[in-house]
Amino acid sequence: MRWLDRLACALLALAPAFAAAQAPDAAALYGSHCAACHGAQRLGGMGPALLPQSLERLRRDDALKVIREGRAASQMPAFGDKLQAAELAALAAWIYTPVQPAPRWGEDDIRASRTFDDASRQWPARPRWNADPMNLFVVVEGGDHHVSLVDGDRLEVLHRFPSRFALHGGPKFSPEGRYVYFGSRDGWITKYDLWNLAVVAEVRAGLNMRNVAVSSDGRFVMAANYLPHTLALFDADLNLLRTYAAATLDGARSSRVSAVYDAGPRHSFVVALKDIPELWEISYDPKAEPVYDGLVHDHRMGEALARPGYLGVRRTPLDEPLDDFFFDDAYRHAVGTARAAADGSTSAQVVNLDVRRRIATVPLGGMPHLGSGITFDWKGRRVLATTNLKDGVVTVIDMARWQPVKRVATPGPGFFLRSHEKTPYAWVDAMMSPAKDTMTVIDKRTLEPVRTLQPSPGRTVAHVEFTRDGRYALVSLWENEGALIVYDAATLQEVKRLPMAKPVGKYNVGNKLARSEGTSH
Ligand code: DHE
């Protein structure tokens, strides 16, 4: 071999070692640049958690962009001028890898995370502001992680305050409307006093949370987690009472929790599990008979074992797991989406909560978004209407026969459907499609679209909520430099705009507490 060839071979042999020596050490970079805000274990701190589960909704390219350019309207700095391109890429890739050892979040962690303002015990039990507390809107602004309170009579902002990062799901209210509970994707629950405009308590219920529910008597708050696989039950001041392992009775399989809702008339929480074919009901009625741990709560084994039990788990076995779900008006049925079958078809599963089994299957196709369903009367029948996340259609279902009666075509797949008992119209967006700048108004009497609104061409509109009297519809202009667009709900004319930073959702205290048929539970 000539000396030149020998040199080339030697260099080739050394190349991996050079490469390894030069590959950026992502863990060390994270420790020096990110850990102070996002936590040594990536569980979050001043900044959000950076776990694969928390990043599921962020594309990797976007994560790299945030690291490089920072995030406007937050404290996330830009690292583009401090780190090399390879270092930025290594960091962006690393945050999507699982944390080793796997993070745990047990009852001690939950209790240790709680803060409570003792002074809140002395705060006056009346609003500090002059407006109708039952016509107040709580508006979650995702653009800069704030919440605005809007007076639903004057249609003006009363107050604005910072929230936890990435609130998700509807905030929940205490029965008199004084307190609101927010849940963040990172697992934080915040109890806020709307009358005194201040935070009362906070606690971290999990590392990746779905939503929270508040019992209709105001005594309990329940949190549903993806990570860890638990439900966490708190008292009204967010003291942890207990956690429930989201697992089969024999503990062999555990599951993410899809969602928990309060079923007020039943005095219970109803829980859907993402990975286990069971629907749970947890009664907070003190008169409920006890559940005996260790018994198989299966309707097929007879009524003797079918006792709800105070704060115990009553399991309804299903053929397949349910995702998000919806209650009928009487809270006798939960209607949820089951996973798509092998042929891609999707159906709604109707589960009777009293006899504790599936009583109907409604073929729907696409991906119905039942959590955002509404009910109303149509031709003397009670019907349920739902959007579809895959198809531009609103499906209307007869709730007596559990059969679809109409498919209303819309400009594109929509996320949220809304109405109010005092308006003949239902409003639906098309935010999952190129027609994301449109809002379709459907006449509930004819089940025909009557108007397509396009308030800001090219800019997304979504999520509607009505004033307590149903007179105005508030629509989100879902952009960082967005707005709350107020429409006259009868004439469908725009009345005014309140500038907001990506108002993802808005919630009217009175409509929520009255369980208005046109809004989410
Ligand atoms: Fe949501 C409510 C699940 C993605 C905005 N969403 C809910 C609820 C569930 C749910 C179970 C009901 C909780 C409640 O109100 O107590 N959402 C899911 C998903 O599974 C999904 C598709 C994927 C995910 O990553 O979680 C999802 N949701 C989104 C978004 O991408 C949205 C549009 C923007 C965001 O901020 O995350 C979004 N979800 C919302 C909003 C509500 C909500 C605004 C409350 C609606 C209401 O009016 O009650």
Coordinates of C-alpha atoms and ligand atoms in Angstrom, one line a residue:
M1 CA 0.0 0.0 0.0
R2 CA 1.4 3.4 -0.9
W3 CA 2.0 5.8 2.0
L4 CA -0.8 8.1 0.8
D5 CA -3.4 5.2 0.8
R6 CA -2.2 4.2 4.3
L7 CA -2.7 7.8 5.5
A8 CA -6.2 7.9 4.0
C9 CA -7.1 4.6 5.7
A10 CA -5.9 5.8 9.1
L11 CA -7.9 9.0 8.7
L12 CA -11.0 7.1 7.8
A13 CA -10.6 4.9 10.9
L14 CA -10.3 7.9 13.1
A15 CA -13.3 9.7 11.5
P16 CA -16.0 8.3 13.8
A17 CA -13.9 9.3 16.9
F18 CA -13.6 12.8 15.5
A19 CA -17.3 13.0 14.8
A20 CA -18.1 11.7 18.2
A21 CA -15.8 14.2 19.8
Q22 CA -17.4 17.0 17.9
A23 CA -21.1 16.0 18.2
P24 CA -22.7 18.5 20.5
D25 CA -23.5 17.1 23.9
A26 CA -27.2 17.9 24.1
A27 CA -27.6 17.0 27.7
A28 CA -24.8 19.4 28.7
L29 CA -26.2 22.1 26.5
Y30 CA -29.6 21.6 28.1
G31 CA -28.1 21.8 31.5
S32 CA -26.3 25.1 30.8
H33 CA -29.0 26.9 28.7
C34 CA -32.4 25.4 29.4
A35 CA -32.6 23.7 32.8
A36 CA -32.9 26.9 34.8
C37 CA -36.3 27.6 33.3
H38 CA -37.5 24.2 32.1
G39 CA -36.3 22.2 35.1
A40 CA -33.3 19.7 35.3
Q41 CA -35.7 16.8 34.5
R42 CA -37.5 18.8 31.8
L43 CA -40.7 18.8 34.0
G44 CA -41.1 22.6 33.6
G45 CA -40.5 25.6 35.9
M46 CA -40.8 29.1 34.8
G47 CA -41.0 27.7 31.3
P48 CA -43.2 24.8 30.2
A49 CA -42.3 21.1 30.5
L50 CA -40.2 19.7 27.6
L51 CA -41.3 16.1 27.7
P52 CA -42.2 14.1 24.5
Q53 CA -45.8 13.9 25.8
S54 CA -46.0 17.7 26.2
L55 CA -44.4 18.3 22.8
E56 CA -46.8 16.1 20.8
R57 CA -48.5 19.1 19.3
L58 CA -45.4 21.0 18.4
R59 CA -43.6 20.1 15.1
R60 CA -39.9 19.5 15.4
D61 CA -39.2 22.2 12.9
D62 CA -41.2 24.6 15.0
A63 CA -39.4 23.6 18.2
L64 CA -36.0 24.3 16.4
K65 CA -37.3 27.7 15.4
V66 CA -38.4 28.6 18.9
I67 CA -35.0 27.6 20.3
R68 CA -33.3 29.6 17.5
E69 CA -35.5 32.7 17.5
G70 CA -37.1 32.7 21.0
R71 CA -40.8 33.1 21.6
A72 CA -42.3 36.5 21.4
A73 CA -44.6 37.5 24.2
S74 CA -42.9 35.0 26.6
Q75 CA -39.6 34.9 28.4
M76 CA -38.1 32.3 26.0
P77 CA -34.9 33.9 24.7
A78 CA -33.4 33.3 21.3
F79 CA -30.3 31.1 21.2
G80 CA -29.5 31.5 17.5
D81 CA -26.6 33.9 18.2
K82 CA -25.3 31.9 21.1
L83 CA -25.2 28.3 19.8
Q84 CA -24.0 26.7 16.5
A85 CA -26.5 25.2 14.1
A86 CA -25.5 21.7 15.1
E87 CA -26.0 22.5 18.8
L88 CA -29.4 24.0 18.2
A89 CA -30.4 20.9 16.2
A90 CA -29.1 18.6 18.9
L91 CA -31.1 20.4 21.6
A92 CA -34.2 20.3 19.4
A93 CA -33.9 16.6 18.8
W94 CA -33.0 15.8 22.5
I95 CA -36.2 17.3 24.0
Y96 CA -38.2 14.8 22.1
T97 CA -36.4 11.8 23.6
P98 CA -37.9 10.3 26.8
V99 CA -36.4 11.5 30.1
Q100 CA -34.3 8.8 31.8
P101 CA -35.2 7.6 34.4
A102 CA -38.9 8.1 33.6
P103 CA -40.2 11.0 35.7
R104 CA -42.7 10.2 38.4
W105 CA -45.3 12.5 39.9
G106 CA -46.7 11.0 43.0
E107 CA -49.0 12.2 45.8
D108 CA -46.0 13.7 47.7
D109 CA -45.0 15.7 44.6
I110 CA -48.6 16.9 44.1
R111 CA -48.9 18.0 47.8
A112 CA -45.5 19.7 47.7
S113 CA -46.4 21.8 44.6
R114 CA -49.5 23.4 46.2
T115 CA -49.6 27.1 47.0
F116 CA -52.4 28.8 48.8
D117 CA -53.0 32.5 49.7
D118 CA -54.1 32.5 53.3
A119 CA -55.3 36.1 53.0
S120 CA -58.0 34.8 50.6
R121 CA -60.0 33.6 53.5
Q122 CA -60.7 37.3 54.3
W123 CA -61.5 38.5 50.8
P124 CA -65.1 39.9 50.6
A125 CA -67.8 37.6 49.2
R126 CA -69.0 40.1 46.6
P127 CA -67.6 41.2 43.2
R128 CA -65.2 44.2 43.4
W129 CA -66.5 45.2 40.0
N130 CA -69.8 46.5 38.8
A131 CA -71.3 44.1 36.3
D132 CA -73.6 41.0 36.2
P133 CA -71.4 38.1 37.5
M134 CA -73.7 35.7 35.6
N135 CA -73.0 37.4 32.3
L136 CA -69.2 37.4 32.7
F137 CA -67.0 35.8 30.1
V138 CA -63.7 34.2 30.9
V139 CA -61.6 34.4 27.8
V140 CA -58.4 32.3 27.5
E141 CA -55.8 34.0 25.3
G142 CA -53.3 31.5 24.1
G143 CA -51.2 34.0 22.2
D144 CA -49.5 35.4 25.3
H145 CA -51.0 33.1 28.0
H146 CA -53.4 35.5 29.6
V147 CA -57.0 35.5 30.6
S148 CA -59.4 38.4 30.0
L149 CA -62.7 38.9 31.9
V150 CA -65.3 40.5 29.7
D151 CA -68.5 42.1 30.9
G152 CA -71.2 40.5 28.7
D153 CA -73.6 43.4 29.0
R154 CA -71.2 46.3 28.1
L155 CA -69.1 44.0 26.0
E156 CA -65.9 45.4 27.4
V157 CA -62.8 43.9 29.1
L158 CA -63.0 44.3 32.9
H159 CA -59.7 42.8 33.8
R160 CA -56.7 40.9 32.3
F161 CA -54.2 38.6 34.1
P162 CA -51.4 36.2 33.2
S163 CA -52.2 32.4 33.2
R164 CA -50.2 29.3 33.4
F165 CA -48.6 28.2 30.0
A166 CA -51.0 26.5 27.6
L167 CA -54.3 26.3 29.3
H168 CA -56.5 23.6 27.7
G169 CA -60.1 22.7 27.9
G170 CA -62.9 24.7 29.4
P171 CA -62.3 26.4 32.8
K172 CA -64.7 25.2 35.4
F173 CA -66.8 27.3 37.8
S174 CA -67.8 26.8 41.4
P175 CA -71.6 26.7 41.8
E176 CA -72.1 30.4 42.8
G177 CA -69.8 31.5 40.0
R178 CA -67.2 33.1 42.3
Y179 CA -64.3 30.8 41.6
V180 CA -62.9 29.5 38.3
Y181 CA -60.5 26.6 38.0
F182 CA -58.1 26.5 35.0
G183 CA -56.1 23.4 33.9
S184 CA -52.9 23.6 31.9
R185 CA -51.4 21.0 29.7
D186 CA -48.4 20.9 32.0
G187 CA -50.7 19.7 34.8
W188 CA -51.2 22.9 36.8
I189 CA -54.6 23.7 38.3
T190 CA -55.2 27.4 39.2
K191 CA -58.1 28.4 41.5
Y192 CA -58.9 32.1 40.7
D193 CA -61.3 34.3 42.6
L194 CA -63.3 36.2 39.9
W195 CA -64.9 38.5 42.5
N196 CA -61.6 39.6 44.0
L197 CA -59.5 39.2 40.8
A198 CA -56.7 37.2 42.4
V199 CA -55.3 33.6 42.5
V200 CA -56.4 31.6 45.6
A201 CA -54.4 28.4 45.1
E202 CA -52.4 26.4 42.6
V203 CA -51.3 22.8 42.5
R204 CA -49.6 20.5 39.9
A205 CA -51.9 17.5 39.5
G206 CA -49.7 15.7 36.9
L207 CA -47.0 16.2 34.3
N208 CA -49.3 16.1 31.3
M209 CA -52.9 16.8 32.0
R210 CA -56.1 16.6 29.9
N211 CA -58.7 18.6 31.8
V212 CA -60.3 19.3 35.1
A213 CA -63.9 18.9 36.4
V214 CA -65.6 20.6 39.4
S215 CA -68.3 18.8 41.3
S216 CA -71.8 20.4 41.0
D217 CA -71.7 21.0 44.8
G218 CA -68.4 22.8 44.6
R219 CA -66.7 20.4 47.0
F220 CA -64.4 18.5 44.7
V221 CA -62.0 19.1 41.8
M222 CA -60.9 16.1 39.7
A223 CA -58.0 16.2 37.3
A224 CA -57.4 13.7 34.4
N225 CA -53.8 13.0 33.4
Y226 CA -52.0 11.5 30.5
L227 CA -48.8 11.4 32.5
P228 CA -48.7 9.8 34.9
H229 CA -51.7 7.5 34.3
T230 CA -53.8 8.9 37.1
L231 CA -56.8 10.8 38.2
A232 CA -56.2 13.2 41.1
L233 CA -59.0 14.3 43.5
F234 CA -58.8 17.6 45.4
D235 CA -61.0 19.5 47.8
A236 CA -62.2 23.0 46.7
D237 CA -58.9 24.6 47.9
L238 CA -56.8 22.1 45.9
N239 CA -55.7 20.0 48.8
L240 CA -55.1 16.5 47.4
L241 CA -57.6 14.0 48.8
R242 CA -56.4 11.0 46.8
T243 CA -55.2 9.7 43.4
Y244 CA -56.7 6.9 41.4
A245 CA -54.4 4.7 39.3
A246 CA -56.0 4.6 35.8
A247 CA -55.6 0.8 35.5
T248 CA -57.6 -2.3 35.1
L249 CA -58.8 -3.8 38.4
D250 CA -56.0 -6.4 38.4
G251 CA -53.5 -3.6 37.7
A252 CA -52.2 -5.4 34.7
R253 CA -52.8 -2.6 32.3
S254 CA -52.7 1.2 32.8
S255 CA -54.1 4.0 30.7
R256 CA -54.0 7.6 29.8
V257 CA -57.1 9.4 31.0
S258 CA -59.0 10.9 28.0
A259 CA -61.2 13.3 30.0
V260 CA -63.2 13.7 33.2
Y261 CA -66.6 15.5 33.4
D262 CA -68.9 16.4 36.2
A263 CA -72.3 14.7 35.8
G264 CA -74.1 17.1 38.2
P265 CA -77.5 15.5 38.2
R266 CA -75.9 12.1 39.0
H267 CA -73.6 13.6 41.7
S268 CA -70.7 11.9 40.0
F269 CA -67.6 12.3 37.8
V270 CA -67.6 10.3 34.6
V271 CA -64.2 9.4 33.2
A272 CA -63.1 8.1 29.8
L273 CA -59.9 6.1 29.5
K274 CA -57.8 6.2 26.3
D275 CA -56.2 2.8 26.4
I276 CA -58.6 0.6 28.4
P277 CA -62.1 -0.4 27.3
E278 CA -63.8 0.9 30.5
L279 CA -65.9 4.0 31.3
W280 CA -65.7 5.0 35.0
E281 CA -68.1 6.7 37.3
I282 CA -67.0 8.1 40.6
S283 CA -69.8 9.2 42.9
Y284 CA -69.5 12.1 45.3
D285 CA -72.9 11.6 46.7
P286 CA -72.3 10.8 50.4
K287 CA -75.3 8.5 50.4
A288 CA -73.8 6.3 47.7
E289 CA -73.1 2.8 48.9
P290 CA -69.5 1.8 49.3
V291 CA -67.5 0.1 46.7
Y292 CA -65.7 -3.0 47.9
D293 CA -62.2 -2.9 46.5
G294 CA -61.3 -6.2 44.9
L295 CA -64.7 -6.9 43.5
V296 CA -65.1 -7.1 39.8
H297 CA -67.6 -4.3 39.0
D298 CA -69.1 -5.8 35.9
H299 CA -72.7 -5.5 34.9
R300 CA -72.6 -9.0 33.7
M301 CA -72.0 -10.2 37.2
G302 CA -75.3 -8.8 38.5
E303 CA -76.6 -5.8 40.4
A304 CA -75.1 -6.8 43.7
L305 CA -71.8 -5.7 42.5
A306 CA -73.0 -2.7 40.6
R307 CA -73.0 -0.3 43.5
P308 CA -71.7 3.2 42.8
G309 CA -70.0 3.8 46.2
Y310 CA -68.8 7.2 47.6
L311 CA -65.7 8.3 45.8
G312 CA -65.2 4.7 44.6
V313 CA -64.7 3.6 41.0
R314 CA -67.7 2.0 39.2
R315 CA -66.5 0.5 36.0
T316 CA -68.5 0.0 32.9
P317 CA -66.8 -2.5 30.6
L318 CA -66.8 -1.5 26.9
D319 CA -65.8 -3.2 23.7
E320 CA -63.3 -0.5 23.0
P321 CA -61.9 2.6 24.7
L322 CA -63.8 5.9 24.3
D323 CA -62.2 9.2 23.6
D324 CA -63.8 12.5 24.5
F325 CA -67.6 12.2 25.1
F326 CA -70.8 14.1 25.6
F327 CA -73.8 13.6 27.9
D328 CA -77.5 13.6 27.0
D329 CA -79.7 16.2 28.8
A330 CA -80.7 13.8 31.5
Y331 CA -77.2 12.6 32.0
R332 CA -78.3 9.0 31.5
H333 CA -76.1 8.4 28.5
A334 CA -72.5 9.2 27.6
V335 CA -71.9 9.4 23.9
G336 CA -68.3 9.0 22.9
T337 CA -66.1 8.4 19.9
A338 CA -64.5 5.0 19.6
R339 CA -61.2 4.5 17.8
A340 CA -61.6 4.1 14.0
A341 CA -62.2 0.5 12.9
A342 CA -59.8 -1.4 10.6
D343 CA -61.7 -0.1 7.6
G344 CA -61.3 3.5 8.8
S345 CA -64.9 4.0 9.7
T346 CA -65.8 5.7 13.0
S347 CA -68.8 5.5 15.2
A348 CA -70.3 7.1 18.2
Q349 CA -70.8 4.6 21.1
V350 CA -73.8 5.3 23.3
V351 CA -73.3 4.0 26.8
N352 CA -76.2 3.9 29.3
L353 CA -74.7 4.9 32.6
D354 CA -77.5 3.2 34.6
V355 CA -77.5 -0.2 33.0
R356 CA -73.8 0.2 32.4
R357 CA -73.4 -1.0 28.9
R358 CA -73.3 0.2 25.4
I359 CA -76.8 0.5 24.1
A360 CA -76.3 1.8 20.6
T361 CA -73.6 2.5 18.0
V362 CA -74.1 5.4 15.6
P363 CA -72.1 5.2 12.3
L364 CA -70.6 8.6 11.7
G365 CA -67.4 8.4 9.6
G366 CA -64.5 10.8 9.7
M367 CA -63.6 11.8 13.3
P368 CA -66.6 13.2 15.1
H369 CA -65.8 15.7 17.9
L370 CA -68.4 14.7 20.4
G371 CA -67.0 16.8 23.2
S372 CA -68.2 19.8 21.3
G373 CA -71.7 18.5 20.7
I374 CA -74.9 20.5 21.3
T375 CA -78.5 19.4 21.7
F376 CA -81.8 21.0 20.6
D377 CA -85.3 20.3 19.5
W378 CA -86.0 19.6 15.9
K379 CA -89.4 18.6 14.5
G380 CA -90.5 17.5 18.0
R381 CA -87.4 15.3 18.5
R382 CA -84.4 15.8 20.7
V383 CA -81.3 15.8 18.6
L384 CA -77.6 16.0 19.1
A385 CA -75.3 17.7 16.6
T386 CA -71.6 17.2 16.3
T387 CA -68.7 18.5 14.1
N388 CA -66.3 16.3 12.4
L389 CA -62.5 16.8 12.6
K390 CA -61.9 15.1 9.2
D391 CA -64.9 15.9 7.1
G392 CA -66.7 19.2 6.4
V393 CA -69.9 18.1 7.9
V394 CA -72.2 18.6 11.0
T395 CA -74.0 15.3 11.8
V396 CA -77.4 15.6 13.5
I397 CA -78.5 12.5 15.5
D398 CA -81.9 11.6 16.8
M399 CA -81.4 10.9 20.5
A400 CA -84.4 8.6 20.9
R401 CA -83.5 6.2 18.1
W402 CA -79.8 7.0 18.1
Q403 CA -79.7 7.4 14.3
P404 CA -78.3 10.1 12.1
V405 CA -81.1 12.2 10.6
K406 CA -79.0 14.7 8.6
R407 CA -75.5 15.5 7.5
V408 CA -75.1 19.3 7.0
A409 CA -72.3 20.1 4.6
T410 CA -69.9 22.9 5.8
P411 CA -66.9 24.5 4.0
G412 CA -64.5 22.3 5.9
P413 CA -63.8 20.2 9.0
G414 CA -64.6 22.2 12.1
F415 CA -63.6 22.0 15.8
F416 CA -66.4 23.8 17.7
L417 CA -70.1 23.9 17.4
R418 CA -72.2 26.3 19.5
S419 CA -75.7 27.5 20.0
H420 CA -78.0 28.8 22.7
E421 CA -81.6 28.0 23.7
K422 CA -82.7 31.5 22.7
T423 CA -81.3 31.5 19.2
P424 CA -82.5 29.6 16.2
Y425 CA -79.0 29.3 14.8
A426 CA -76.0 27.0 15.5
W427 CA -72.5 28.3 14.6
V428 CA -69.7 26.1 13.4
D429 CA -66.1 26.9 12.3
A430 CA -64.0 25.2 9.6
M431 CA -60.7 25.8 11.3
M432 CA -59.2 22.4 10.3
S433 CA -59.4 23.3 6.6
P434 CA -58.4 25.9 4.0
A435 CA -61.8 27.6 4.7
K436 CA -60.5 28.3 8.3
D437 CA -61.5 32.0 7.9
T438 CA -65.2 31.1 7.6
M439 CA -68.0 30.6 10.2
T440 CA -71.1 28.8 9.0
V441 CA -74.5 29.6 10.6
I442 CA -77.0 26.7 10.5
D443 CA -80.7 27.2 11.0
K444 CA -81.7 24.7 13.7
R445 CA -85.3 24.6 12.4
T446 CA -84.4 23.5 8.8
L447 CA -80.9 22.1 9.4
E448 CA -79.7 24.1 6.4
P449 CA -76.8 26.6 6.4
V450 CA -78.1 30.1 6.1
R451 CA -75.0 32.3 6.1
T452 CA -71.2 31.9 5.8
L453 CA -69.4 34.7 7.7
Q454 CA -65.9 35.7 6.8
P455 CA -65.0 38.5 9.1
S456 CA -61.2 38.7 8.3
P457 CA -60.4 36.9 5.0
G458 CA -57.3 34.7 5.4
R459 CA -57.4 34.7 9.2
T460 CA -58.7 31.8 11.3
V461 CA -62.1 32.2 13.2
A462 CA -63.3 29.6 15.7
H463 CA -65.1 29.0 19.0
V464 CA -68.3 30.8 19.6
E465 CA -70.0 31.6 22.9
F466 CA -73.3 33.5 23.5
T467 CA -74.2 36.1 26.1
R468 CA -76.4 34.8 28.9
D469 CA -79.5 36.1 27.1
G470 CA -78.4 34.6 23.7
R471 CA -78.5 38.1 22.1
Y472 CA -74.8 38.3 21.1
A473 CA -72.4 35.7 19.7
L474 CA -68.7 36.2 20.5
V475 CA -66.4 34.7 17.9
S476 CA -62.7 34.2 18.3
L477 CA -60.4 35.7 15.6
W478 CA -57.9 33.0 16.4
E479 CA -54.6 34.9 15.6
N480 CA -51.9 36.3 17.8
E481 CA -53.1 39.7 16.8
G482 CA -56.6 38.6 17.0
A483 CA -59.9 39.7 18.5
L484 CA -63.2 38.8 20.0
I485 CA -65.7 39.6 17.3
V486 CA -69.1 40.4 18.7
Y487 CA -72.1 39.6 16.4
D488 CA -75.8 40.3 16.9
A489 CA -77.0 36.7 17.1
A490 CA -80.3 37.6 15.3
T491 CA -79.2 39.8 12.5
L492 CA -75.8 38.2 12.1
Q493 CA -74.2 41.6 11.8
E494 CA -70.9 42.5 13.4
V495 CA -71.3 44.8 16.4
K496 CA -67.7 45.4 17.6
R497 CA -64.2 43.9 18.1
L498 CA -62.2 43.6 21.2
P499 CA -58.5 43.1 20.4
M500 CA -57.1 39.9 22.0
A501 CA -54.0 37.6 21.6
K502 CA -55.3 34.4 20.1
P503 CA -58.4 34.0 22.1
V504 CA -58.7 30.2 22.0
G505 CA -61.8 29.9 24.1
K506 CA -64.4 31.9 26.0
Y507 CA -66.8 30.8 28.7
N508 CA -69.9 32.5 29.9
V509 CA -70.4 31.9 33.7
G510 CA -74.2 31.9 33.6
N511 CA -74.4 29.6 30.5
K512 CA -71.9 27.1 32.0
L513 CA -73.6 27.0 35.4
A514 CA -77.1 26.6 33.9
R515 CA -75.7 23.8 31.6
S516 CA -77.0 25.6 28.6
E517 CA -77.9 23.1 25.8
G518 CA -75.8 25.0 23.3
T519 CA -72.5 24.9 25.1
S520 CA -70.0 22.4 26.3
H521 CA -70.3 20.8 29.7
Ligands
DHE1 FE1 -59.0 20.4 23.0 C1 -61.6 21.1 25.1 C2 -59.2 17.1 23.8 C3 -56.6 19.7 20.6 C4 -58.7 23.7 22.2 N1 -60.2 19.3 24.2 C5 -61.1 19.8 25.1 C6 -61.6 18.8 25.9 C7 -60.9 17.6 25.5 C8 -60.0 18.0 24.5 C9 -61.1 16.3 26.1 C10 -62.7 18.9 26.9 C11 -62.0 19.4 28.2 C12 -62.9 20.2 29.1 O1 -63.4 21.2 28.6 O2 -63.0 20.0 30.2 N2 -58.1 18.7 22.3 C13 -58.4 17.5 22.7 C14 -57.6 16.5 22.0 O3 -57.6 15.3 22.1 C15 -56.9 17.2 20.9 C16 -57.6 16.9 19.5 C17 -55.5 16.8 20.8 C18 -54.6 17.2 21.9 O4 -53.4 17.5 21.7 O5 -55.0 17.3 23.0 C19 -57.2 18.6 21.3 N3 -57.9 21.5 21.7 C20 -56.9 21.0 20.8 C21 -56.3 22.1 20.1 O6 -55.4 21.9 19.2 C22 -57.0 23.3 20.4 C23 -57.8 23.8 19.2 C24 -56.1 24.5 20.7 C25 -55.4 24.3 22.1 O7 -55.3 25.4 22.7 O8 -54.9 23.3 22.5 C26 -57.9 22.9 21.5 N4 -60.0 22.1 23.5 C27 -59.7 23.4 23.1 C28 -60.6 24.3 23.7 C29 -61.5 23.5 24.5 C30 -61.0 22.1 24.4 C31 -60.7 25.8 23.4 C32 -62.6 24.0 25.4 C33 -63.9 24.1 24.5 C34 -65.1 24.5 25.2 O9 -65.7 25.5 24.8 O10 -65.4 23.9 26.3

